[in-house]
Amino acid sequence: MVNLNCKVEVSNKAYQEWISQKKGPVFNTECDPLKADKNKTCPIALIRKVIETKHPVSEYISSPEGGYYYTHLYPVFDQTGKVIKVVHYVEDVTEKKRIEEQMAITEKLAAIGQLAAGIAHEINNPLGGIILCLDNVIRSSMDEKTKNQHIELINQGLSRIQNIIKVLLDFSRTTELNLRVCEVKDLIENVLKLINYYLKEKSIKLKIELEQNLSPVYLDSNKIEQVLLNLILNAVDAMENSEEKVLTIKVYHKDSKMFIEVSDTGSGIPPHVAEKVFDPFFTTKPLGKGTGLGLFISKSIVEQHGGKIWFTTSEKGTTFVVEIPLEGRRIHER
Ligand SMILES: Nc1ncnc2c1ncn2[C@@H]1O[C@H](COP(=O)(O)OP(=O)(O)OP(=O)(O)O)[C@@H](O)[C@H]1O
Ligand SMILES: [Mg+2]
């Protein structure tokens, strides 16, 4: 129990020990929290937030010595509804985070292993073309026009290889999930900022259906944004020849899970395609347009979050559903 001068009034033994070890996530010195920098993630700034919002606050705090803590501050009110004290609860989750990170890396390595055969094939194809063209240019005397055509083909093949390598590097580089508490609304807004213009250009009507009072969720916003972006781009491609072009994004909670649905009014996914959509390098798009890694990577990201991804489809359109568990990661209702 901490008073509004950040003085610890009552605490258990573990908290006392952390005070004596001067650990970052506990209150060590008395001070005025109202002078704290609001944007910092330290206990003093968090107490300020509790005083001002009168709501509990839960945050992850990392300390300079490399620890990682899940910390909760609960307000205690007087009879007039003023915050007079704060109950501070801190959990050391350093080990849990290390294991989670290790698991994410292992899964990623397994996925890359699974990709290896596909990568070899995907790079080998354009490479064959490049070698052939180059051979022709060197060995045979050809007119300027044919020579330029050959050079253009070599160029296309190299761009394709470069594209594949880039996607793979992006995929392998970001092994670690950067989990934070975020609002799904912000996440969707970020993605829409990127593609609003594109949707307008393609005359696609956008419908957003967010359930009211969505609680904040604990996830890697960049990664989930990447998933949403791919689902939306797929939906846009699927509606290329549709008369009615409506993209619907729906978010709701059910049974302590969060669901994000991305629906299109395309012509659906035929059964022979449906069974392969999550396979690496599977694409029905023209050469140079899709790498076929979008859904494969999306699935891996969602699974890293302990979630699932699936779709329902008919000749009226397709809905991709992303499910992310909230359990244990849900912060207090505001
Ligand atoms: N909403 C959708 N409607 C119809 N078909 C779809 C839809 N989403 C995906 N598909 C099919 O699944 C295939 C694989 O999708 P994925 O996102 O993995 O790769 P891509 O979009 O072809 O390429 P990339 O995402 O790498 O640019 C697509 O080529 C398409 O045939
Ligand atoms: Mg895609």
CSV table of C-alpha atoms and ligand atoms in Angstrom, one decimal:
chain,number,residue,atom,x,y,z
A,1,MET,CA,0.0,0.0,0.0
A,2,VAL,CA,1.5,3.3,-1.2
A,3,ASN,CA,0.5,6.8,-0.2
A,4,LEU,CA,0.3,9.7,-2.6
A,5,ASN,CA,3.9,10.8,-1.8
A,6,CYS,CA,5.0,7.4,-3.1
A,7,LYS,CA,5.8,6.2,0.5
A,8,VAL,CA,5.3,2.5,0.9
A,9,GLU,CA,3.1,2.2,4.0
A,10,VAL,CA,2.5,-1.5,4.2
A,11,SER,CA,4.2,-4.2,2.1
A,12,ASN,CA,5.0,-7.9,2.1
A,13,LYS,CA,8.5,-9.4,2.5
A,14,ALA,CA,9.1,-9.8,-1.2
A,15,TYR,CA,8.3,-6.1,-1.8
A,16,GLN,CA,10.6,-5.1,1.1
A,17,GLU,CA,13.4,-7.2,-0.4
A,18,TRP,CA,13.0,-5.5,-3.8
A,19,ILE,CA,13.1,-2.1,-2.1
A,20,SER,CA,16.4,-3.0,-0.4
A,21,GLN,CA,17.8,-4.2,-3.7
A,22,LYS,CA,16.6,-0.9,-5.2
A,23,LYS,CA,14.8,-2.7,-8.0
A,24,GLY,CA,13.2,-0.5,-10.6
A,25,PRO,CA,9.5,-1.5,-10.5
A,26,VAL,CA,9.0,-0.8,-6.8
A,27,PHE,CA,8.7,2.5,-5.0
A,28,ASN,CA,12.1,3.3,-3.4
A,29,THR,CA,11.9,7.0,-2.7
A,30,GLU,CA,9.3,9.4,-1.6
A,31,CYS,CA,8.3,12.0,-4.2
A,32,ASP,CA,5.4,13.9,-5.7
A,33,PRO,CA,4.0,11.7,-8.5
A,34,LEU,CA,2.2,14.7,-10.0
A,35,LYS,CA,5.6,16.0,-11.1
A,36,ALA,CA,6.4,12.7,-12.9
A,37,ASP,CA,6.7,12.6,-16.7
A,38,LYS,CA,3.4,11.1,-17.8
A,39,ASN,CA,4.9,9.3,-20.8
A,40,LYS,CA,7.4,7.3,-18.8
A,41,THR,CA,6.6,3.7,-17.8
A,42,CYS,CA,7.9,3.9,-14.2
A,43,PRO,CA,5.9,3.3,-11.0
A,44,ILE,CA,5.8,7.1,-10.2
A,45,ALA,CA,4.3,8.0,-13.6
A,46,LEU,CA,1.8,5.1,-13.2
A,47,ILE,CA,0.7,6.4,-9.8
A,48,ARG,CA,0.1,9.7,-11.4
A,49,LYS,CA,-2.1,8.1,-14.0
A,50,VAL,CA,-4.1,6.3,-11.3
A,51,ILE,CA,-4.7,9.6,-9.4
A,52,GLU,CA,-5.8,11.4,-12.6
A,53,THR,CA,-7.9,8.7,-14.2
A,54,LYS,CA,-9.2,7.1,-10.9
A,55,HIS,CA,-8.9,3.7,-12.6
A,56,PRO,CA,-6.6,0.8,-12.1
A,57,VAL,CA,-3.5,0.7,-14.3
A,58,SER,CA,-1.6,-2.4,-15.5
A,59,GLU,CA,1.6,-2.1,-17.4
A,60,TYR,CA,4.7,-4.1,-18.3
A,61,ILE,CA,7.9,-2.4,-17.0
A,62,SER,CA,11.4,-3.4,-18.0
A,63,SER,CA,14.2,-2.4,-15.5
A,64,PRO,CA,17.7,-1.3,-16.4
A,65,GLU,CA,19.2,-4.5,-14.9
A,66,GLY,CA,17.3,-6.6,-17.5
A,67,GLY,CA,14.2,-7.6,-15.5
A,68,TYR,CA,10.7,-7.6,-16.8
A,69,TYR,CA,7.8,-6.9,-14.5
A,70,TYR,CA,4.0,-6.9,-14.8
A,71,THR,CA,2.8,-4.3,-12.5
A,72,HIS,CA,-0.7,-3.3,-11.3
A,73,LEU,CA,-1.8,-0.2,-9.4
A,74,TYR,CA,-5.3,-0.2,-7.8
A,75,PRO,CA,-6.8,3.1,-6.4
A,76,VAL,CA,-8.1,3.3,-2.9
A,77,PHE,CA,-10.8,6.0,-2.5
A,78,ASP,CA,-12.0,8.1,0.4
A,79,GLN,CA,-15.7,8.7,1.0
A,80,THR,CA,-15.8,11.7,-1.5
A,81,GLY,CA,-14.4,9.5,-4.3
A,82,LYS,CA,-10.8,11.0,-4.1
A,83,VAL,CA,-7.9,8.6,-4.6
A,84,ILE,CA,-6.0,8.6,-1.3
A,85,LYS,CA,-3.7,5.6,-1.6
A,86,VAL,CA,-2.7,3.0,-4.2
A,87,VAL,CA,-2.3,-0.8,-3.8
A,88,HIS,CA,0.8,-1.8,-5.8
A,89,TYR,CA,1.2,-5.3,-7.0
A,90,VAL,CA,4.3,-6.4,-9.0
A,91,GLU,CA,5.0,-9.7,-10.6
A,92,ASP,CA,8.5,-10.7,-11.9
A,93,VAL,CA,7.8,-12.1,-15.4
A,94,THR,CA,11.5,-12.0,-16.6
A,95,GLU,CA,11.7,-15.8,-16.9
A,96,LYS,CA,8.3,-16.2,-18.5
A,97,LYS,CA,9.2,-13.6,-21.1
A,98,ARG,CA,12.6,-15.3,-21.8
A,99,ILE,CA,10.8,-18.6,-22.4
A,100,GLU,CA,8.2,-17.0,-24.6
A,101,GLU,CA,10.9,-15.4,-26.7
A,102,GLN,CA,12.8,-18.6,-26.9
A,103,MET,CA,9.7,-20.4,-28.1
A,104,ALA,CA,9.0,-17.7,-30.7
A,105,ILE,CA,12.5,-18.1,-32.1
A,106,THR,CA,12.2,-21.9,-32.2
A,107,GLU,CA,8.9,-21.7,-34.0
A,108,LYS,CA,10.3,-19.2,-36.4
A,109,LEU,CA,13.3,-21.4,-37.1
A,110,ALA,CA,11.0,-24.4,-37.7
A,111,ALA,CA,9.0,-22.3,-40.2
A,112,ILE,CA,12.1,-21.2,-42.0
A,113,GLY,CA,13.2,-24.9,-42.2
A,114,GLN,CA,9.8,-25.7,-43.7
A,115,LEU,CA,10.4,-22.9,-46.2
A,116,ALA,CA,13.8,-24.0,-47.4
A,117,ALA,CA,12.7,-26.3,-50.2
A,118,GLY,CA,10.3,-23.7,-51.5
A,119,ILE,CA,12.9,-20.9,-51.4
A,120,ALA,CA,15.3,-23.0,-53.4
A,121,HIS,CA,12.6,-23.6,-56.0
A,122,GLU,CA,11.4,-20.0,-56.1
A,123,ILE,CA,14.9,-18.7,-56.6
A,124,ASN,CA,16.0,-21.4,-59.0
A,125,ASN,CA,13.2,-20.6,-61.5
A,126,PRO,CA,14.0,-17.0,-62.3
A,127,LEU,CA,17.7,-17.9,-62.0
A,128,GLY,CA,17.3,-20.4,-64.8
A,129,GLY,CA,15.8,-17.7,-67.0
A,130,ILE,CA,18.5,-15.2,-66.1
A,131,ILE,CA,21.3,-17.6,-67.0
A,132,LEU,CA,19.7,-18.5,-70.3
A,133,CYS,CA,19.1,-14.9,-71.3
A,134,LEU,CA,22.6,-13.9,-70.3
A,135,ASP,CA,24.1,-16.8,-72.3
A,136,ASN,CA,22.1,-15.7,-75.4
A,137,VAL,CA,23.3,-12.1,-75.0
A,138,ILE,CA,26.9,-13.1,-74.6
A,139,ARG,CA,27.1,-15.9,-77.3
A,140,SER,CA,24.8,-14.8,-80.1
A,141,SER,CA,24.9,-11.6,-82.1
A,142,MET,CA,21.5,-10.1,-81.8
A,143,ASP,CA,19.9,-6.8,-82.8
A,144,GLU,CA,19.5,-4.0,-80.3
A,145,LYS,CA,15.8,-4.6,-79.8
A,146,THR,CA,16.2,-8.3,-78.9
A,147,LYS,CA,19.1,-7.5,-76.7
A,148,ASN,CA,17.0,-5.0,-74.8
A,149,GLN,CA,14.3,-7.5,-74.4
A,150,HIS,CA,16.7,-10.0,-73.0
A,151,ILE,CA,18.1,-7.4,-70.5
A,152,GLU,CA,14.6,-6.6,-69.4
A,153,LEU,CA,13.9,-10.3,-68.7
A,154,ILE,CA,17.1,-10.5,-66.7
A,155,ASN,CA,16.1,-7.5,-64.8
A,156,GLN,CA,12.6,-8.9,-64.0
A,157,GLY,CA,14.1,-12.2,-62.8
A,158,LEU,CA,16.6,-10.4,-60.5
A,159,SER,CA,13.8,-8.2,-59.1
A,160,ARG,CA,11.8,-11.3,-58.3
A,161,ILE,CA,14.7,-12.9,-56.5
A,162,GLN,CA,15.3,-9.7,-54.6
A,163,ASN,CA,11.6,-9.5,-53.6
A,164,ILE,CA,11.7,-13.1,-52.2
A,165,ILE,CA,14.8,-12.5,-50.2
A,166,LYS,CA,13.4,-9.2,-48.8
A,167,VAL,CA,10.2,-10.9,-47.6
A,168,LEU,CA,12.2,-13.7,-46.1
A,169,LEU,CA,14.6,-11.4,-44.3
A,170,ASP,CA,11.7,-9.4,-42.9
A,171,PHE,CA,10.3,-12.7,-41.7
A,172,SER,CA,13.4,-14.0,-40.1
A,173,ARG,CA,14.7,-10.8,-38.6
A,174,THR,CA,11.8,-10.0,-36.4
A,175,THR,CA,12.0,-13.2,-34.3
A,176,GLU,CA,11.0,-11.5,-31.1
A,177,LEU,CA,7.4,-10.5,-30.3
A,178,ASN,CA,7.2,-7.1,-29.0
A,179,LEU,CA,4.1,-7.5,-26.8
A,180,ARG,CA,2.4,-4.4,-25.5
A,181,VAL,CA,-1.0,-3.4,-24.3
A,182,CYS,CA,-2.8,-1.8,-27.2
A,183,GLU,CA,-6.2,-0.7,-28.4
A,184,VAL,CA,-7.4,-2.7,-31.4
A,185,LYS,CA,-9.2,0.5,-32.7
A,186,ASP,CA,-5.8,2.2,-33.0
A,187,LEU,CA,-4.3,-0.8,-34.7
A,188,ILE,CA,-7.1,-0.8,-37.4
A,189,GLU,CA,-6.8,2.9,-37.8
A,190,ASN,CA,-3.0,2.5,-38.5
A,191,VAL,CA,-3.6,-0.1,-41.2
A,192,LEU,CA,-6.4,2.0,-42.8
A,193,LYS,CA,-4.1,5.0,-42.9
A,194,LEU,CA,-1.9,3.0,-45.2
A,195,ILE,CA,-4.5,1.7,-47.5
A,196,ASN,CA,-7.4,4.2,-47.4
A,197,TYR,CA,-6.2,5.8,-50.6
A,198,TYR,CA,-5.8,2.5,-52.3
A,199,LEU,CA,-9.3,1.5,-51.3
A,200,LYS,CA,-10.8,4.7,-52.8
A,201,GLU,CA,-8.8,4.2,-56.0
A,202,LYS,CA,-10.3,0.7,-56.3
A,203,SER,CA,-13.9,2.0,-55.5
A,204,ILE,CA,-14.1,-0.3,-52.5
A,205,LYS,CA,-16.7,0.6,-49.8
A,206,LEU,CA,-15.3,0.1,-46.3
A,207,LYS,CA,-17.4,-1.0,-43.4
A,208,ILE,CA,-16.0,-1.0,-39.9
A,209,GLU,CA,-17.9,-2.8,-37.1
A,210,LEU,CA,-16.2,-2.5,-33.8
A,211,GLU,CA,-17.9,-3.9,-30.7
A,212,GLN,CA,-18.4,-1.2,-28.0
A,213,ASN,CA,-16.2,-1.2,-25.0
A,214,LEU,CA,-13.5,-3.4,-26.5
A,215,SER,CA,-10.9,-4.0,-23.8
A,216,PRO,CA,-7.3,-3.4,-24.6
A,217,VAL,CA,-5.3,-6.4,-25.7
A,218,TYR,CA,-1.8,-7.5,-25.2
A,219,LEU,CA,-0.1,-8.1,-28.6
A,220,ASP,CA,2.6,-7.1,-31.0
A,221,SER,CA,0.9,-4.4,-32.8
A,222,ASN,CA,3.3,-4.2,-35.8
A,223,LYS,CA,3.0,-7.9,-36.4
A,224,ILE,CA,-0.8,-7.9,-36.1
A,225,GLU,CA,-1.0,-4.9,-38.4
A,226,GLN,CA,1.1,-6.9,-40.9
A,227,VAL,CA,-1.5,-9.7,-40.7
A,228,LEU,CA,-4.4,-7.3,-41.2
A,229,LEU,CA,-2.7,-5.6,-44.1
A,230,ASN,CA,-2.2,-8.9,-45.9
A,231,LEU,CA,-5.8,-9.9,-45.3
A,232,ILE,CA,-7.1,-6.6,-46.6
A,233,LEU,CA,-4.8,-6.7,-49.6
A,234,ASN,CA,-6.0,-10.2,-50.4
A,235,ALA,CA,-9.6,-9.1,-50.0
A,236,VAL,CA,-9.0,-6.1,-52.4
A,237,ASP,CA,-7.4,-8.5,-55.0
A,238,ALA,CA,-10.4,-10.9,-54.6
A,239,MET,CA,-12.8,-8.1,-55.5
A,240,GLU,CA,-11.0,-7.0,-58.6
A,241,ASN,CA,-13.8,-8.1,-60.9
A,242,SER,CA,-16.7,-7.9,-58.5
A,243,GLU,CA,-19.7,-5.7,-59.2
A,244,GLU,CA,-20.2,-5.0,-55.5
A,245,LYS,CA,-17.0,-4.2,-53.7
A,246,VAL,CA,-17.4,-4.1,-49.9
A,247,LEU,CA,-14.7,-4.7,-47.4
A,248,THR,CA,-15.9,-5.3,-43.9
A,249,ILE,CA,-13.7,-5.3,-40.8
A,250,LYS,CA,-15.4,-6.5,-37.7
A,251,VAL,CA,-13.9,-6.8,-34.1
A,252,TYR,CA,-15.6,-8.4,-31.1
A,253,HIS,CA,-14.8,-10.3,-27.9
A,254,LYS,CA,-16.3,-13.7,-27.1
A,255,ASP,CA,-15.3,-16.2,-24.4
A,256,SER,CA,-12.2,-14.2,-23.4
A,257,LYS,CA,-10.9,-14.2,-27.0
A,258,MET,CA,-10.7,-11.3,-29.5
A,259,PHE,CA,-11.9,-11.9,-33.0
A,260,ILE,CA,-11.0,-9.8,-36.0
A,261,GLU,CA,-12.9,-10.6,-39.2
A,262,VAL,CA,-12.0,-9.3,-42.7
A,263,SER,CA,-14.7,-10.0,-45.3
A,264,ASP,CA,-14.9,-9.3,-49.0
A,265,THR,CA,-17.5,-9.6,-51.6
A,266,GLY,CA,-15.3,-11.4,-54.1
A,267,SER,CA,-16.1,-14.7,-55.8
A,268,GLY,CA,-14.8,-16.9,-53.0
A,269,ILE,CA,-12.0,-19.4,-52.8
A,270,PRO,CA,-12.5,-22.6,-54.9
A,271,PRO,CA,-11.9,-25.9,-53.0
A,272,HIS,CA,-8.7,-26.8,-54.9
A,273,VAL,CA,-7.2,-23.4,-53.9
A,274,ALA,CA,-8.7,-23.4,-50.4
A,275,GLU,CA,-6.6,-26.3,-49.2
A,276,LYS,CA,-3.4,-24.6,-50.1
A,277,VAL,CA,-3.8,-20.9,-49.2
A,278,PHE,CA,-1.7,-21.2,-46.1
A,279,ASP,CA,1.1,-23.0,-47.9
A,280,PRO,CA,4.4,-21.1,-48.4
A,281,PHE,CA,4.8,-19.7,-52.0
A,282,PHE,CA,1.2,-20.7,-53.0
A,283,THR,CA,-0.3,-18.0,-55.1
A,284,THR,CA,-2.8,-17.7,-57.9
A,285,LYS,CA,-1.7,-14.2,-58.7
A,286,PRO,CA,0.3,-13.3,-61.8
A,287,LEU,CA,4.1,-13.6,-61.8
A,288,GLY,CA,5.7,-10.7,-60.0
A,289,LYS,CA,2.5,-9.7,-58.1
A,290,GLY,CA,2.3,-12.1,-55.2
A,291,THR,CA,5.0,-14.1,-53.4
A,292,GLY,CA,2.4,-16.4,-51.9
A,293,LEU,CA,4.0,-15.8,-48.4
A,294,GLY,CA,1.3,-13.5,-47.1
A,295,LEU,CA,-1.0,-16.0,-45.5
A,296,PHE,CA,1.8,-18.3,-44.5
A,297,ILE,CA,3.5,-15.5,-42.5
A,298,SER,CA,0.1,-14.3,-41.2
A,299,LYS,CA,-0.6,-17.7,-39.8
A,300,SER,CA,2.8,-17.9,-38.2
A,301,ILE,CA,2.3,-14.5,-36.5
A,302,VAL,CA,-1.2,-15.4,-35.2
A,303,GLU,CA,0.1,-18.7,-33.8
A,304,GLN,CA,3.0,-16.9,-32.1
A,305,HIS,CA,0.3,-15.0,-30.2
A,306,GLY,CA,-1.3,-18.3,-29.2
A,307,GLY,CA,-4.2,-17.6,-31.7
A,308,LYS,CA,-5.7,-19.1,-34.8
A,309,ILE,CA,-6.6,-18.0,-38.3
A,310,TRP,CA,-9.2,-19.6,-40.6
A,311,PHE,CA,-11.7,-18.6,-43.3
A,312,THR,CA,-15.2,-19.3,-44.5
A,313,THR,CA,-16.0,-18.8,-48.2
A,314,SER,CA,-18.8,-19.0,-50.7
A,315,GLU,CA,-19.4,-17.6,-54.2
A,316,LYS,CA,-20.6,-14.4,-52.4
A,317,GLY,CA,-17.3,-13.7,-50.8
A,318,THR,CA,-14.7,-14.8,-48.2
A,319,THR,CA,-14.3,-14.0,-44.5
A,320,PHE,CA,-10.9,-14.5,-42.8
A,321,VAL,CA,-11.1,-14.7,-39.0
A,322,VAL,CA,-8.2,-14.1,-36.6
A,323,GLU,CA,-8.7,-15.2,-33.1
A,324,ILE,CA,-6.4,-14.0,-30.3
A,325,PRO,CA,-6.7,-15.2,-26.7
A,326,LEU,CA,-7.2,-12.4,-24.1
A,327,GLU,CA,-6.9,-14.7,-21.1
A,328,GLY,CA,-4.2,-13.6,-18.7
A,329,ARG,CA,-3.4,-10.8,-21.1
A,330,ARG,CA,-6.5,-8.8,-20.6
A,331,ILE,CA,-5.9,-5.7,-18.6
A,332,HIS,CA,-8.5,-4.2,-16.3
A,333,GLU,CA,-11.7,-2.9,-17.8
A,334,ARG,CA,-11.7,0.8,-17.9
B,1,LIG,N1,-9.9,-13.1,-49.7
B,1,LIG,C1,-9.6,-14.0,-50.6
B,1,LIG,N2,-10.4,-14.3,-51.7
B,1,LIG,C2,-10.0,-15.2,-52.6
B,1,LIG,N3,-8.8,-15.8,-52.6
B,1,LIG,C3,-7.9,-15.5,-51.7
B,1,LIG,C4,-8.3,-14.6,-50.6
B,1,LIG,N4,-7.2,-14.5,-49.8
B,1,LIG,C5,-6.3,-15.4,-50.3
B,1,LIG,N5,-6.7,-16.0,-51.4
B,1,LIG,C6,-5.9,-16.9,-52.2
B,1,LIG,O1,-4.9,-17.4,-51.4
B,1,LIG,C7,-3.6,-17.2,-52.2
B,1,LIG,C8,-2.5,-17.1,-51.2
B,1,LIG,O2,-2.6,-15.8,-50.5
B,1,LIG,P1,-1.3,-15.2,-49.8
B,1,LIG,O3,-1.7,-13.9,-49.2
B,1,LIG,O4,-0.6,-16.2,-49.0
B,1,LIG,O5,-0.4,-14.9,-51.1
B,1,LIG,P2,-0.6,-13.8,-52.2
B,1,LIG,O6,-1.6,-12.8,-51.8
B,1,LIG,O7,-0.9,-14.6,-53.5
B,1,LIG,O8,0.8,-13.2,-52.3
B,1,LIG,P3,1.4,-12.1,-51.2
B,1,LIG,O9,0.5,-12.0,-50.1
B,1,LIG,O10,2.7,-12.7,-50.9
B,1,LIG,O11,1.6,-10.9,-52.0
B,1,LIG,C9,-3.9,-16.1,-53.1
B,1,LIG,O12,-3.0,-16.1,-54.2
B,1,LIG,C10,-5.4,-16.3,-53.5
B,1,LIG,O13,-5.5,-17.3,-54.5
B,2,MG,MG,-1.5,-11.8,-49.9
